[in-house]
Amino acid sequence: MSDTQTQLDIDREKGNFRYDVDYEFDAGTGLNEKTIDYICDVKGEPDWIRKFRKDALKKFLEKPMPTHWASHDLENIIFDKIRYYLSQGGQKPKKTWDEVPEDVKRTFERLGIPEQERKFLAGVEAQFDSEAAYSNIKEAVGKQGVIFMGSTDALKEHPEIFRKWFGKVIPTGDNKFSALNSAAFSGGSFIYVPPGVKVSHPLQAYFRINAENFGQFERTLIIADEGAEVTYMEGCTAPKFDTATLHSAVVELVALKGAKIQYITVQNWSNNVFNLVTKRGLAMEDAEVKWIDCNIGSRLTMKYPGVVMKGRRARGEVISIALAGDGQHQDTGAKMVHAADETTSNIVSKSISVGTGRATYRGLVNIPRHLKGCKNNTECDALLINTSSRTDTYPAITVRGTGNACQHEASVSQVSSEQIFYMQQRGLTEAQAMSLSVNGFVNDLVRQFPMEYSVELKRLIDLEMEGSVG
Amino acid sequence: MKHLKIDNLHVSIGDREILRGLSLDLPTGQVHAIMGPNGSGKSTLAKVIAGHPDYTVTSGDILFDGESILAMEPDARARKGIFLAFQYPSEIPGVTIANFLRAALQARLPDGEELEATEYYAKLYEKMDLLEMPRTFTSRAVNEGFSGGEKKRCEILQMAMLRPTFALLDETDSGLDIDALKIVSHGVNSLRGPETGMLVITHYQRLLNYIVPDYVHVMVNGRIVESGTKELALKLEAEGYDWATEPEAEAVGA
Ligand SMILES: Nc1ncnc2c1ncn2[C@@H]1O[C@H](COP(=O)(O)OP(=O)(O)OP(=O)(O)O)[C@@H](O)[C@H]1O
Ligand SMILES: [Mg+2]
């Protein structure tokens, strides 16, 4: 460690600041078997994980970029220039904020994480680049038998539960980026909620990227045992760099019989981040998996949270809000795979495109012929702010059999200059008028967010709209 | 006393001139009515005063208490005290009346000052009662799915909450049934006073029985061709506009 001098860069955006830190562990640039050995050694991982990672690396290298359907902007990711593992203060997260190294701690303080934890959370994990700097669960929640820890610790401490589900909801070779994550993963949360336990307050993870030319590959696995209930929220930010940063997570949810998992994301990456994330949940009999997904930042986001409804009467839901600002592309959607009778799914997607921003909705709903009593409802609405804004919708709905029902509605609307004039005539600036209409557009969805998050969301929309006019 | 003064105003849209040398002096404490045939430029005048970006002022001036407001953005004019009750109010999906008015009032406060919520709601309910609007309206999106008459009532509600110095009411009576007309007129009259000037655009002398104007102006082809007291409205009702149409003037739209 050299000097502890820090440098501060502030911009108007909350997450766009950076304190310099010294990295004790750095796997260098590029990803090959040696990088994987470095990560495994540093983390002290068992051999089965080393093999799992190396197999994944092969799949990652074999798989082509999905540019035949996805954005060609993916070609601008230079995998050899990215650093795949960086950690500052070791691999074991601290249980109190006092133990967290000063330069990392103040980043999270500035982002308001310890404060939120005190106010309304059951537990928090705060990841800084590759490793969690802090991870703690409220004593009362821990006493109920709830396990909440980093995935590295979990695979060592609870292999019997971890191995049973790890990579089972999203196989390594699901897509190029799930393979990449499987090869390089570090950080992310592991949660296990015992049968019948209902966690009353949300558990939260905050993902912070601090380094340039870096890739963050957290891996999250949440298991709600029979009749259990849990809400998990994740937030994220990064400072704005000139170079591309990669964030590629894999999130697997398992809701056993009668369990409920709600997973909330407020993605606020800076505009240089490629955010390529695979998220999927498995819902067994009478279980429910609900994704509430809000994408505001990043350069390109590709994310289609899914639910595989494996048990009778299972329910899947995706509620998503995407805001594509100038130069951003939010390519989001949902996957609903019905695999049992009487399963129901609901997708509500709202996107807003501002300036040259582009929002793409891709939906996949599959109800096979042999099933009975399945239902899907899909609504997707797009709002275009400027004439240069763009939206596309690619719904792929396959509903077979006569005992199944599907309802699909889509709309594209615009904030007209007459509406803006009307609001300005009442004294609102153009930017205020814009954010009011945008907030109005997403209002019904924002209400589903926990209060603390909906306030934050409204503030983020205001900031984004402020930047977009005049 | 403040004045809203329109001074020899020429306004075009594209290369078509709509207002052709219009002058008007509206002091606070007075109500002026403007009547005139369809397409004569009444709404244009109201929107130009409010700063609508589609129209170009080619010459002349609009003075708010002696100061030109032509360079001001619409929102700055509004905060200065100009209010337009639209002939065709816009719908703002998802934005409730309560939130909308709250934002509009908040925009009038100095930086860092927060609108007091209880006072705000008390005032909102008081004005809604005055206009006989059910409370359920506060949680409805602005003008969305409103009937014609409800929209007009909602415009007056906003005026009552924002307390403008100069209010421009563009055909607020159209679409109102006779009971609603009385209620809305009552609402408007309650805002009359030495601090407020009103410009009331209408086609029907009936409205002027309820909102009695100090002056009536007749507008034809983008100009005021005749001004007088409220008796002028009766003459228009009886005789139409033929007598006021300048034979040499080219028809607007030709
Ligand atoms: N945005 C616009 N684009 C093109 N023409 C316009 C526009 N606004 C107004 N005009 C034209 O200007 C003329 C005056 O219109 P305006 O709406 O001011 O009339 P008005 O006196 O309010 O009529 P009415 O009594 O029917 O409401 C009309 O011929 C109208 O077609
Ligand atoms: Mg008109």
PDB file of C-alpha atoms and ligand atoms in Angstrom, chain B residues 13 16 18 36-45 54-55 87 171 203 252, ligand 1:
ATOM      1  CA  ILE B  13     -47.691  31.391 -38.047  1.00  0.00           C
ATOM      2  CA  ARG B  16     -49.502  33.679 -42.557  1.00  0.00           C
ATOM      3  CA  ILE B  18     -53.077  36.099 -37.918  1.00  0.00           C
ATOM      4  CA  GLY B  36     -65.505  37.723 -32.725  1.00  0.00           C
ATOM      5  CA  PRO B  37     -66.198  35.234 -35.498  1.00  0.00           C
ATOM      6  CA  ASN B  38     -64.521  31.845 -35.706  1.00  0.00           C
ATOM      7  CA  GLY B  39     -60.963  32.083 -36.893  1.00  0.00           C
ATOM      8  CA  SER B  40     -60.611  35.783 -36.160  1.00  0.00           C
ATOM      9  CA  GLY B  41     -57.582  35.160 -33.906  1.00  0.00           C
ATOM     10  CA  LYS B  42     -58.964  35.210 -30.357  1.00  0.00           C
ATOM     11  CA  SER B  43     -57.259  32.047 -29.182  1.00  0.00           C
ATOM     12  CA  THR B  44     -54.113  33.090 -30.988  1.00  0.00           C
ATOM     13  CA  LEU B  45     -54.048  36.295 -28.976  1.00  0.00           C
ATOM     14  CA  ASP B  54     -45.691  28.130 -32.536  1.00  0.00           C
ATOM     15  CA  TYR B  55     -46.427  31.790 -33.074  1.00  0.00           C
ATOM     16  CA  GLN B  87     -60.168  26.522 -25.052  1.00  0.00           C
ATOM     17  CA  GLU B 171     -64.302  30.075 -24.273  1.00  0.00           C
ATOM     18  CA  HIS B 203     -69.161  33.683 -28.463  1.00  0.00           C
ATOM     19  CA  VAL B 252     -58.353  35.107 -43.116  1.00  0.00           C
TER      20      VAL B 252
HETATM   21  N1  LIG C   1     -50.989  26.368 -35.068  1.00  0.00           N
HETATM   22  C1  LIG C   1     -51.664  26.846 -36.136  1.00  0.00           C
HETATM   23  N2  LIG C   1     -51.342  26.427 -37.370  1.00  0.00           N
HETATM   24  C2  LIG C   1     -51.996  26.889 -38.456  1.00  0.00           C
HETATM   25  N3  LIG C   1     -52.984  27.789 -38.384  1.00  0.00           N
HETATM   26  C3  LIG C   1     -53.347  28.252 -37.185  1.00  0.00           C
HETATM   27  C4  LIG C   1     -52.708  27.809 -35.997  1.00  0.00           C
HETATM   28  N4  LIG C   1     -53.253  28.449 -34.946  1.00  0.00           N
HETATM   29  C5  LIG C   1     -54.217  29.235 -35.456  1.00  0.00           C
HETATM   30  N5  LIG C   1     -54.257  29.134 -36.805  1.00  0.00           N
HETATM   31  C6  LIG C   1     -55.199  29.809 -37.692  1.00  0.00           C
HETATM   32  O1  LIG C   1     -55.301  31.137 -37.252  1.00  0.00           O
HETATM   33  C7  LIG C   1     -56.636  31.569 -37.360  1.00  0.00           C
HETATM   34  C8  LIG C   1     -57.101  32.077 -36.023  1.00  0.00           C
HETATM   35  O2  LIG C   1     -57.261  30.986 -35.162  1.00  0.00           O
HETATM   36  P1  LIG C   1     -57.780  31.143 -33.663  1.00  0.00           P
HETATM   37  O3  LIG C   1     -57.770  29.798 -33.049  1.00  0.00           O
HETATM   38  O4  LIG C   1     -56.964  32.180 -33.001  1.00  0.00           O
HETATM   39  O5  LIG C   1     -59.245  31.638 -33.899  1.00  0.00           O
HETATM   40  P2  LIG C   1     -60.399  31.933 -32.852  1.00  0.00           P
HETATM   41  O6  LIG C   1     -60.781  33.344 -33.032  1.00  0.00           O
HETATM   42  O7  LIG C   1     -59.998  31.504 -31.513  1.00  0.00           O
HETATM   43  O8  LIG C   1     -61.548  30.993 -33.406  1.00  0.00           O
HETATM   44  P3  LIG C   1     -62.711  30.168 -32.638  1.00  0.00           P
HETATM   45  O9  LIG C   1     -63.776  31.150 -32.328  1.00  0.00           O
HETATM   46  O10 LIG C   1     -63.176  29.178 -33.639  1.00  0.00           O
HETATM   47  O11 LIG C   1     -62.093  29.551 -31.426  1.00  0.00           O
HETATM   48  C9  LIG C   1     -57.439  30.395 -37.856  1.00  0.00           C
HETATM   49  O12 LIG C   1     -57.649  30.541 -39.246  1.00  0.00           O
HETATM   50  C10 LIG C   1     -56.572  29.214 -37.565  1.00  0.00           C
HETATM   51  O13 LIG C   1     -56.767  28.188 -38.499  1.00  0.00           O
END
